[in-house]
CSV table of N, CA and C and ligand atoms in Angstrom, one decimal:
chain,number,residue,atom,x,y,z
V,1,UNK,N,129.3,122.8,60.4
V,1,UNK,CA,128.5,122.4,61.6
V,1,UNK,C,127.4,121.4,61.1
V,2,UNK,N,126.9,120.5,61.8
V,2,UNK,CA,126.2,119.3,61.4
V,2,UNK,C,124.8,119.8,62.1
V,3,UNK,N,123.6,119.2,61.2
V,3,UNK,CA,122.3,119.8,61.5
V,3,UNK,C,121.9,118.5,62.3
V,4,UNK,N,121.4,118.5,63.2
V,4,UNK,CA,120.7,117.2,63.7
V,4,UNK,C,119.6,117.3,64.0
V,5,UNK,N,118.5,116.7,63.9
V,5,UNK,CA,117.1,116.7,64.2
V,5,UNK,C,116.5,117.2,65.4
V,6,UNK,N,115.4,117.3,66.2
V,6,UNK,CA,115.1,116.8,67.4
V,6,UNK,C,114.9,115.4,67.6
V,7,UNK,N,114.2,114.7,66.8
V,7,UNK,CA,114.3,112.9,66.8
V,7,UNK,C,115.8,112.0,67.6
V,8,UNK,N,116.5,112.8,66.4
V,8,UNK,CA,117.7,112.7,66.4
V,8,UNK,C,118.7,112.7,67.9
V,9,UNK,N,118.2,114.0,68.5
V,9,UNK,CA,118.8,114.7,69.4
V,9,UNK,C,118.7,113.6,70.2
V,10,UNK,N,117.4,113.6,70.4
V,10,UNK,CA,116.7,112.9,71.4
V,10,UNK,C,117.0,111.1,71.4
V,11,UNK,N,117.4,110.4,70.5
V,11,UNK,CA,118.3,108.9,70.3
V,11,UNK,C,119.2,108.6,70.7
V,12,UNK,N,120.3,109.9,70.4
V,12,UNK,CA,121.5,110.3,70.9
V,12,UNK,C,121.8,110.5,72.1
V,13,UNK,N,120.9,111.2,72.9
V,13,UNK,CA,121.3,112.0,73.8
V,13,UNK,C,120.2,110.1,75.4
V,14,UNK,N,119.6,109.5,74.7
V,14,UNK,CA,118.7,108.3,75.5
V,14,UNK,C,119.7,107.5,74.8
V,15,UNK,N,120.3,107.0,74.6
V,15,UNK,CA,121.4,106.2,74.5
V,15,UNK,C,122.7,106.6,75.2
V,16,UNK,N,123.0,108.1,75.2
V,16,UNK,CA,124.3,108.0,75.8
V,16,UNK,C,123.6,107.8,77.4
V,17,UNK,N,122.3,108.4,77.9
V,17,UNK,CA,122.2,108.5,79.3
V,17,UNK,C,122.5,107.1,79.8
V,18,UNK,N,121.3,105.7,78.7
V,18,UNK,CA,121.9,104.4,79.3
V,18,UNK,C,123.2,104.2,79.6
V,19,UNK,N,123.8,104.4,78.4
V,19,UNK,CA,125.1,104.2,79.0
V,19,UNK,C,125.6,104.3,80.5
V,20,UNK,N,125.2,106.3,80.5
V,20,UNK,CA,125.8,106.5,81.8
V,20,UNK,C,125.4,105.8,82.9
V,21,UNK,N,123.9,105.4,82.9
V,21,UNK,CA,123.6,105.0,83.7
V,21,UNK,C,123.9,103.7,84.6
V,22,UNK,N,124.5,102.3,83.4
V,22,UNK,CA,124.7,101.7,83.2
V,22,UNK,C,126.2,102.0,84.1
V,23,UNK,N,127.1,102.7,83.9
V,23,UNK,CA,128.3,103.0,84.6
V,23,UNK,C,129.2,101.9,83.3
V,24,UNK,N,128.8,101.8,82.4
V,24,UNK,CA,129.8,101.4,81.2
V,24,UNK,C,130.3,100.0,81.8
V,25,UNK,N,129.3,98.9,82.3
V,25,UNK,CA,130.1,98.1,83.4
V,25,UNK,C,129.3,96.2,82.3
V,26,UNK,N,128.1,97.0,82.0
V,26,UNK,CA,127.0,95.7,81.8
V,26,UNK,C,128.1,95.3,80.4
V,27,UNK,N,127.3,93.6,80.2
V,27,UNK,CA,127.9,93.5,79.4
V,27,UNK,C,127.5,93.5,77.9
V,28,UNK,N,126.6,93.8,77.8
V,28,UNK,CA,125.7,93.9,76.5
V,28,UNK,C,124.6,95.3,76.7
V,29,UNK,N,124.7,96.3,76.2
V,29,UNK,CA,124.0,97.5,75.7
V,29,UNK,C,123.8,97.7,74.7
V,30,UNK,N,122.3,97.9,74.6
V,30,UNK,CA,121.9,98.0,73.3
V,30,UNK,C,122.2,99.3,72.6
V,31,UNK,N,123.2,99.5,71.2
V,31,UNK,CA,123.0,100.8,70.8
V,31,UNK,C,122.3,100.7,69.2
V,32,UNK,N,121.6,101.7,69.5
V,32,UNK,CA,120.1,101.7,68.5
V,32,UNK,C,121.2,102.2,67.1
V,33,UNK,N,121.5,103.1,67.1
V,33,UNK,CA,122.1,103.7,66.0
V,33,UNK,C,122.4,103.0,64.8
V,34,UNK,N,123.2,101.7,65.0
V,34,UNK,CA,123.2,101.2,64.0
V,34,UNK,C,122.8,99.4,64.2
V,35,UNK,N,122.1,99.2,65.2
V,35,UNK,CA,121.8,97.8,65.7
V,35,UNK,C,122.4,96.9,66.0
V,36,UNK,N,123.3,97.3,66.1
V,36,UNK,CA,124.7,96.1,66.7
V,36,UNK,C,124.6,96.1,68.0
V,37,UNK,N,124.9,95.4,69.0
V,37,UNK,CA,125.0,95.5,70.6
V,37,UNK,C,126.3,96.2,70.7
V,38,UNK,N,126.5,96.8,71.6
V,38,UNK,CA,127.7,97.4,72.3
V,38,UNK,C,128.2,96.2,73.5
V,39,UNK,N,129.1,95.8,73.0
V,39,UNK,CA,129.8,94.7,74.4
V,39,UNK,C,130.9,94.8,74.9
V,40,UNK,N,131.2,95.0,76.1
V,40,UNK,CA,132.5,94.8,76.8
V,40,UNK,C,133.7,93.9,76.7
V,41,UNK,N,134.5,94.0,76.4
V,41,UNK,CA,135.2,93.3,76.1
V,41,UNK,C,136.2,92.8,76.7
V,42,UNK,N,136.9,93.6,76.8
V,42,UNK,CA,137.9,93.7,78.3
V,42,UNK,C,138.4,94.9,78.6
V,43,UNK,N,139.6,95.3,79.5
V,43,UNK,CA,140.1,96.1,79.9
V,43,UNK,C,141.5,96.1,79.2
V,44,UNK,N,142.0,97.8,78.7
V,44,UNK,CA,143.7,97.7,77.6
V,44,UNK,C,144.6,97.3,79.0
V,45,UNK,N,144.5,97.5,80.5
V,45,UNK,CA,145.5,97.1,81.4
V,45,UNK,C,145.4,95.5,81.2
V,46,UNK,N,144.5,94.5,80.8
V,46,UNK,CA,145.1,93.1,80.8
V,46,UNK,C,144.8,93.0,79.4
V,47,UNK,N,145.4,93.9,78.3
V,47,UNK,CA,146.2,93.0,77.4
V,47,UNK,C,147.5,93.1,77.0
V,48,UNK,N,148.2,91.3,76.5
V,48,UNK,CA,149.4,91.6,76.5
V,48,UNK,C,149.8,92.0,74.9
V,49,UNK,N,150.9,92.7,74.7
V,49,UNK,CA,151.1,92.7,73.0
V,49,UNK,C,150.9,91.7,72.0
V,50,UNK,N,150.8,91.8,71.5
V,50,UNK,CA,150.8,90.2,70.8
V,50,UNK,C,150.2,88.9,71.0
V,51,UNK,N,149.4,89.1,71.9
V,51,UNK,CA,148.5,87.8,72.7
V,51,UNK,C,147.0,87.9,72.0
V,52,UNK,N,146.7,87.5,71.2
V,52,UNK,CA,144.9,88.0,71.1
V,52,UNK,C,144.3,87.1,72.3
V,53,UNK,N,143.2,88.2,72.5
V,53,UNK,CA,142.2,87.3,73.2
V,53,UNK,C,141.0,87.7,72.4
V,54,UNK,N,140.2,85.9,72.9
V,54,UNK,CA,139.5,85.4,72.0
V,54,UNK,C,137.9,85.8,72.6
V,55,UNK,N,136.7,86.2,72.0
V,55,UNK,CA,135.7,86.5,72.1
V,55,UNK,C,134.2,86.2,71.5
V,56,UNK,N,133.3,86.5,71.0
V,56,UNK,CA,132.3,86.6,70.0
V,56,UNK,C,131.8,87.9,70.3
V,57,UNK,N,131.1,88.0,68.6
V,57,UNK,CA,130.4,89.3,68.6
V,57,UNK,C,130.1,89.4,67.3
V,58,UNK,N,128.6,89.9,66.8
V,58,UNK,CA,127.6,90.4,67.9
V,58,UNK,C,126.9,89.3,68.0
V,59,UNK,N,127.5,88.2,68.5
V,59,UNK,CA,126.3,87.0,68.5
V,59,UNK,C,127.6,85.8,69.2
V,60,UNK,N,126.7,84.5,69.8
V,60,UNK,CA,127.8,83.6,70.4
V,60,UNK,C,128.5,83.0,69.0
V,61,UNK,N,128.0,82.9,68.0
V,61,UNK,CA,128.3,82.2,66.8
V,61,UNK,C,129.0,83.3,66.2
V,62,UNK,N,129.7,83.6,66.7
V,62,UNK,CA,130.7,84.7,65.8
V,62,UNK,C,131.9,85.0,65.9
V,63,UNK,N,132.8,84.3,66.1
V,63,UNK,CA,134.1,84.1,67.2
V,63,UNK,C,134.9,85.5,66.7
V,64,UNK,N,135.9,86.2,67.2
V,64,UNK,CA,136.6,87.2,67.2
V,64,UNK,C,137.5,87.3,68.0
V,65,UNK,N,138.4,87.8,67.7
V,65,UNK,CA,139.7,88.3,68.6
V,65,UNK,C,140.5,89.6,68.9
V,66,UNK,N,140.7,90.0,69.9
V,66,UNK,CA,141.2,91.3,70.3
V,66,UNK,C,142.5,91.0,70.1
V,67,UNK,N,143.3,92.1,69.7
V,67,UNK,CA,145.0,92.4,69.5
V,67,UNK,C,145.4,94.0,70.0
V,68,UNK,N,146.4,93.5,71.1
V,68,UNK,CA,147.3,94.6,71.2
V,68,UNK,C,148.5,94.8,70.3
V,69,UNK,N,148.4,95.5,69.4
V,69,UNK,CA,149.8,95.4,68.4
V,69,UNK,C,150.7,96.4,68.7
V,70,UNK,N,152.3,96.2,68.7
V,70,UNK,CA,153.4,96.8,68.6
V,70,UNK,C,153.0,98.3,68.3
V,71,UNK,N,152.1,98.7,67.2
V,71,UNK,CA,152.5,100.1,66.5
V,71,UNK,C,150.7,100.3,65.8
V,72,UNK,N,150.8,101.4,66.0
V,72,UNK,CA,149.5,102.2,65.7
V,72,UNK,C,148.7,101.7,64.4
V,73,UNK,N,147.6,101.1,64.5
V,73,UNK,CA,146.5,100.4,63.2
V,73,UNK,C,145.7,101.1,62.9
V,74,UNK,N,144.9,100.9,61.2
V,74,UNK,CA,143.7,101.5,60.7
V,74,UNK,C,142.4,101.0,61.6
V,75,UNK,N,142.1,101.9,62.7
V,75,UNK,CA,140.8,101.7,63.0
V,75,UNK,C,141.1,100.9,64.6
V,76,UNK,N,142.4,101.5,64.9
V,76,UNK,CA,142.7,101.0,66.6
V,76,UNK,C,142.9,101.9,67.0
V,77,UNK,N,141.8,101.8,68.5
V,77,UNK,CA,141.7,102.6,69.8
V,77,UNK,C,143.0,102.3,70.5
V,78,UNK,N,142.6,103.0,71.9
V,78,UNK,CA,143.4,103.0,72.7
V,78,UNK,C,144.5,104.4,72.5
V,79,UNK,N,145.2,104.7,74.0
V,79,UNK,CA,146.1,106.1,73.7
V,79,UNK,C,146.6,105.8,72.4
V,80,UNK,N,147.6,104.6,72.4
V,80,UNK,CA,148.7,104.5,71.0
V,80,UNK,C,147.6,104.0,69.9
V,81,UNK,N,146.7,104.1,69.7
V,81,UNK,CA,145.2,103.3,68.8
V,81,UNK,C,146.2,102.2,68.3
V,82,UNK,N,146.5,101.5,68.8
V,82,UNK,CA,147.1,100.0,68.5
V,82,UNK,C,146.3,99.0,68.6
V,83,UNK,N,145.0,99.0,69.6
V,83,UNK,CA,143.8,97.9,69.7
V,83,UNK,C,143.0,97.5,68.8
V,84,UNK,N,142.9,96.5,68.0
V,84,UNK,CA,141.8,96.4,66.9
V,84,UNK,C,141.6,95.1,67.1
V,85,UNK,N,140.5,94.9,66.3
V,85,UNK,CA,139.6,93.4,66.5
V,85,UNK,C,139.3,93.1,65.0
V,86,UNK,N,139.1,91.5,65.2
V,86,UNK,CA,138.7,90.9,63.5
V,86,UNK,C,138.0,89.8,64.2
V,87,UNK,N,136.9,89.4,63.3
V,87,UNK,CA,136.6,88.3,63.2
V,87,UNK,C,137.7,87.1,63.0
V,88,UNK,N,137.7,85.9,63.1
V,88,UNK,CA,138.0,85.2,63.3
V,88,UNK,C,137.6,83.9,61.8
V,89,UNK,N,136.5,84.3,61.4
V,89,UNK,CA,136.7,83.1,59.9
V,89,UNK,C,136.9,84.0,58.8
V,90,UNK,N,137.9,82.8,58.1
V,90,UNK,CA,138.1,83.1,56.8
V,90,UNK,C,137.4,83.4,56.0
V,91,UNK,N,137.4,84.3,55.0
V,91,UNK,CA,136.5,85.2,54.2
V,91,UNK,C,136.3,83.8,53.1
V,92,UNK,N,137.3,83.2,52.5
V,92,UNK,CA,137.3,82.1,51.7
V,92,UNK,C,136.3,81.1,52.0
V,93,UNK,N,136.3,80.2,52.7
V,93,UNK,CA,135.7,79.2,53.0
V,93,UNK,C,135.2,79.3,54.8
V,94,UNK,N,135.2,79.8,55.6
V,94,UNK,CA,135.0,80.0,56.6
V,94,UNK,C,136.1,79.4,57.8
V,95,UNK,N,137.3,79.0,57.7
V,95,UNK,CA,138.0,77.5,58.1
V,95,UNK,C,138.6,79.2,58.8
V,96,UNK,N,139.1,78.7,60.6
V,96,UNK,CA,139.8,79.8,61.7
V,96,UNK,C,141.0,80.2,61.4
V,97,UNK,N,141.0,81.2,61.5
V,97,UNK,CA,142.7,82.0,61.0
V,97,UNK,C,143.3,82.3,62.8
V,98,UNK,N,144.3,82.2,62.7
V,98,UNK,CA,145.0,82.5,63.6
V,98,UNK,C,146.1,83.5,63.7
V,99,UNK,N,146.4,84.0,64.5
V,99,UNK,CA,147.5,85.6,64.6
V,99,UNK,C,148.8,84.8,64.7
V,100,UNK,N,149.4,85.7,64.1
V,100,UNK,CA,150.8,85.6,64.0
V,100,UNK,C,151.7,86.5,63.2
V,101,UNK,N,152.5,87.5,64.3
V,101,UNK,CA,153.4,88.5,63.9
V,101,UNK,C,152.8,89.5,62.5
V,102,UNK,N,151.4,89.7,63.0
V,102,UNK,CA,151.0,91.2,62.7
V,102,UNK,C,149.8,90.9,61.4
V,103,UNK,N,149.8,89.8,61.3
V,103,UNK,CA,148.7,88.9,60.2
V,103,UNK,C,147.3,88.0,60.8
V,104,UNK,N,146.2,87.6,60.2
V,104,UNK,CA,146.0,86.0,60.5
V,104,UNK,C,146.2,85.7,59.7
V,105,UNK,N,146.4,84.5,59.8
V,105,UNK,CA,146.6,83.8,58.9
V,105,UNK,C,146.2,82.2,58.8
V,106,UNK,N,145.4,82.0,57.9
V,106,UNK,CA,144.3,80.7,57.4
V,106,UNK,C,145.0,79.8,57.2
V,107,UNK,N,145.0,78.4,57.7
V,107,UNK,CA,145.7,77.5,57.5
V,107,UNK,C,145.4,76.3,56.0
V,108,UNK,N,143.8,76.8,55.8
V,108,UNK,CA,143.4,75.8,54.9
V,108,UNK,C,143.7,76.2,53.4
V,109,UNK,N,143.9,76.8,53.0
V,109,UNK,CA,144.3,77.5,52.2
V,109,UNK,C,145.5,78.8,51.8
V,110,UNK,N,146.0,78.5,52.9
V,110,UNK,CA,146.8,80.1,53.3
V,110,UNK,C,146.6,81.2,53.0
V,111,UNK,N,145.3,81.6,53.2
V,111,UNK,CA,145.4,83.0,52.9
V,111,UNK,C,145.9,83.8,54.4
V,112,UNK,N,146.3,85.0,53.9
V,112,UNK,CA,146.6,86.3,55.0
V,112,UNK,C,145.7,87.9,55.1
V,113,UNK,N,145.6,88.2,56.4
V,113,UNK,CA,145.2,89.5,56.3
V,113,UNK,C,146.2,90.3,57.3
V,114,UNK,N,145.9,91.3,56.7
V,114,UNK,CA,147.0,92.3,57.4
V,114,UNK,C,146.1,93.2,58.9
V,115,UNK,N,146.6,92.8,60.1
V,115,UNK,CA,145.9,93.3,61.1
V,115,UNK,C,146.0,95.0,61.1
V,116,UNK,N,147.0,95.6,60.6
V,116,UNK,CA,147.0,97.0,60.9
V,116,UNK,C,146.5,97.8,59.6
V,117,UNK,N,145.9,97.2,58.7
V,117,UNK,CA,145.2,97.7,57.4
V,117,UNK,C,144.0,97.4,57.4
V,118,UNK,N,143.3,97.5,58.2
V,118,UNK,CA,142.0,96.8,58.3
V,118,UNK,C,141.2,95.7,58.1
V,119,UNK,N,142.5,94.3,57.9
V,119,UNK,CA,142.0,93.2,57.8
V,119,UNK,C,142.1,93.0,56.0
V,120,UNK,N,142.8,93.6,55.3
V,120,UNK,CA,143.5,93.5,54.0
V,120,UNK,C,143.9,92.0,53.9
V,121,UNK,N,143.0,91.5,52.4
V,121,UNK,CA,143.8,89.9,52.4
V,121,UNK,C,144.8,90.4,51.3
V,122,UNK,N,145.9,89.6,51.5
V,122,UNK,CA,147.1,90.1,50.3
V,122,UNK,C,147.8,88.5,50.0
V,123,UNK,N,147.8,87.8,50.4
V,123,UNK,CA,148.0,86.4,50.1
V,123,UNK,C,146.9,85.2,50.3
V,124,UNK,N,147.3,84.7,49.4
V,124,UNK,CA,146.2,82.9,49.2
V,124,UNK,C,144.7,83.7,48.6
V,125,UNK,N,143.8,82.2,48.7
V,125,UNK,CA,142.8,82.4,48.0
V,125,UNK,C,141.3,83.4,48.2
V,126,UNK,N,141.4,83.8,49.9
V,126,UNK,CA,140.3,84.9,49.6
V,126,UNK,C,140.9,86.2,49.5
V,127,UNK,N,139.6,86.4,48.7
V,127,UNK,CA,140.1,88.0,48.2
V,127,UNK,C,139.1,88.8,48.6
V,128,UNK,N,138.0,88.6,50.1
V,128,UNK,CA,137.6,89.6,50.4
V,128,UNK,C,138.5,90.0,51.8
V,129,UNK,N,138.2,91.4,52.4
V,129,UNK,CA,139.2,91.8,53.7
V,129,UNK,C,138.2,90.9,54.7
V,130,UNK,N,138.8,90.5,55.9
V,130,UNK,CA,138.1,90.3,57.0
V,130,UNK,C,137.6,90.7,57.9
V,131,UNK,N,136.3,90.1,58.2
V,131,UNK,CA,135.3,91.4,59.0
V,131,UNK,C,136.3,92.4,59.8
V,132,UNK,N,136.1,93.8,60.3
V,132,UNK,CA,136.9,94.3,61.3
V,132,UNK,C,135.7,94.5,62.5
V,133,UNK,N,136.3,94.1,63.6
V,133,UNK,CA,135.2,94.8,64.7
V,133,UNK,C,135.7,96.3,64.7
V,134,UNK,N,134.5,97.0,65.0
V,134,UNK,CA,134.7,98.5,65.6
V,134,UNK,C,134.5,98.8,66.9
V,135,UNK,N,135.5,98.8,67.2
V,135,UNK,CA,135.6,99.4,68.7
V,135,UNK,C,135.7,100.5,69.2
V,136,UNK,N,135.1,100.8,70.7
V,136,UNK,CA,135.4,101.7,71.6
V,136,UNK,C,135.9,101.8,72.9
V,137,UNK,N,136.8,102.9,72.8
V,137,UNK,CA,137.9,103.0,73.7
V,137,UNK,C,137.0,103.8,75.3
V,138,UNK,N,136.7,103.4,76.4
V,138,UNK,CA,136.5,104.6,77.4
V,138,UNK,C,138.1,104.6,77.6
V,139,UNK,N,138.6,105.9,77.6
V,139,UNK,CA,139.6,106.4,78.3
V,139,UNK,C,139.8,106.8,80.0
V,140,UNK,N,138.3,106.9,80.5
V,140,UNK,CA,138.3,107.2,81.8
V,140,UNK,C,138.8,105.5,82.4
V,141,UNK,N,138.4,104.2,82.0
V,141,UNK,CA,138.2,103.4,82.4
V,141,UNK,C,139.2,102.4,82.4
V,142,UNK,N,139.7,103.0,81.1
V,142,UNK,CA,140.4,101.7,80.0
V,142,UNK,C,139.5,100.7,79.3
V,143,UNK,N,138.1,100.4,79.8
V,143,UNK,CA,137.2,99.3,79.3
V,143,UNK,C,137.5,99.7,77.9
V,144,UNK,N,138.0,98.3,76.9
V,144,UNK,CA,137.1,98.5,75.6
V,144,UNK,C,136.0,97.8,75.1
V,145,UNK,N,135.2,98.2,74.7
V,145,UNK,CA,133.8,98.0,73.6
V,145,UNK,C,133.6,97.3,72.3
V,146,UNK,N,133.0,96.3,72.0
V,146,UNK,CA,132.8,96.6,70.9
V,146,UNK,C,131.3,97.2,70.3
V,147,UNK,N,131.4,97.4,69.6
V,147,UNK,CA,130.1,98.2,68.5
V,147,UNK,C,129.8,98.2,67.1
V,148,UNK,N,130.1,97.5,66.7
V,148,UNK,CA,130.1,97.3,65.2
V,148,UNK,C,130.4,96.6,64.6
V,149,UNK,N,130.6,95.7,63.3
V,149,UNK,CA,131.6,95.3,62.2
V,149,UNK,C,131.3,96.3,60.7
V,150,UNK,N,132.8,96.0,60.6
V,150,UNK,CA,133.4,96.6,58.9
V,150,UNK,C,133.5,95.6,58.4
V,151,UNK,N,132.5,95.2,57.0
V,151,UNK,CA,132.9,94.1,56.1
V,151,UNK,C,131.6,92.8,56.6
V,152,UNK,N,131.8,91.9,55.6
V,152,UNK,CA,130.3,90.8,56.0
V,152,UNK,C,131.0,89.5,56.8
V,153,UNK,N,130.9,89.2,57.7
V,153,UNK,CA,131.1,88.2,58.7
V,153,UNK,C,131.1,86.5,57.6
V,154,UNK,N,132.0,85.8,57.4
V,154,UNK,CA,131.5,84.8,56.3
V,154,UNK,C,130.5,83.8,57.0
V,155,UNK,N,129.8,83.7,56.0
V,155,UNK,CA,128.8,82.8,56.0
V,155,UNK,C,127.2,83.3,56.4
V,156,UNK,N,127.3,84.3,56.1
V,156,UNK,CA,126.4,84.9,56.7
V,156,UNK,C,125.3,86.2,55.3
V,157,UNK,N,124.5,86.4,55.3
V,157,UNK,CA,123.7,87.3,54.4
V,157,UNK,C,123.8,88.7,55.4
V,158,UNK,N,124.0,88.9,56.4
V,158,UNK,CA,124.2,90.2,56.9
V,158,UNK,C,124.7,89.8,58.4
V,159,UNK,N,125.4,90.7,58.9
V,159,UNK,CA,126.4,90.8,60.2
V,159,UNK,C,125.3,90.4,61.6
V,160,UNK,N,124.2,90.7,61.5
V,160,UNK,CA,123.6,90.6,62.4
V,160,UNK,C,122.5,89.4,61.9
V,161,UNK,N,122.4,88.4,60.8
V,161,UNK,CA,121.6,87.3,60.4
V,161,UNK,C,122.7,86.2,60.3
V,162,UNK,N,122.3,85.0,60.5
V,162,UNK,CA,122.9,83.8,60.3
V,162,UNK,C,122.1,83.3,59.1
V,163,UNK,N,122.3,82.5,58.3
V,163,UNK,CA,121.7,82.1,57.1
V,163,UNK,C,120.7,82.6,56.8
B,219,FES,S1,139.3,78.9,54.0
B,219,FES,FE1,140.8,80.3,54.4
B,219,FES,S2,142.0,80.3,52.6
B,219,FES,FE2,140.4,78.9,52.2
């Protein structure tokens, strides 16, 4: 069993009420916990398999992409957890990677990441993984969320700083 504060309780418990209050609808909610915004993303009824749709987060300078994939991912929501998100620049040099059959993959250099491994580079020149967004699934809704990144966004000294 996990000990939680009253501080604690109390962050937890004024965050989830925004939410509720909120009706999970707005498009930007602040969640304190770890200072990233919570943003709406879209809904799992309009996406198609293999189609990303394109985004930013947590900032307009941050481009990202949602994927419905075929078969269950490290760190994808949804009933089948097949939904995951990545950033969108190359860990190498920052130049846009684009999806294709289960990878992105960087034109300027060819590097690859593996979409159902958490953004694993395994080919070409960078060798860091690519940011992952962390997402959340409402089940009541279908809306997904994002809330987070895994890994440092390139070009950047921290996920939520630009230079
Ligand atoms: S910028 Fe992507 S491999 Fe060099």
């Amino acid at each position: 069993m996990t000990d939680i504060s009253r501080r604690d309780f109390i962050q937890v418990t004024s965050a989830s009420a925004a939410l509720l209050l909120s009706g999970l609808d707005n498009t930007v909610i602040a969640a304190p916990a770890k200072g990233y915004p919570m943003k709406k993303i879209g809904n799992i009824k309009n996406l198609v398999e293999n189609e990303p749709f394109a985004f930013t987060y947590p900032d307009d300078q941050s481009p990202c992409l949602l994927l419905k994939l075929p078969n269950e991912a490290i760190g994808g929501v949804g009933p089948k957890k097949n939904v995951v998100s990545f950033s969108t620049l190359c860990t190498h040099m920052g130049c846009p990677v684009s999806y294709s059959q289960g990878r992105l993959v960087c034109k300027c250099h060819y590097s690859m990441f593996d979409v159902s491994r958490n953004g694993q580079s395994y080919q070409g020149l960078a060798s860091q993984w690519i940011a992952q967004i962390t997402l959340r699934f409402d089940a009541v809704t279908g809306n997904i969320y994002a809330e987070g990144v895994e890994g440092l966004i390139y070009g950047r000294i921290g996920n939520l700083k630009l230079r």
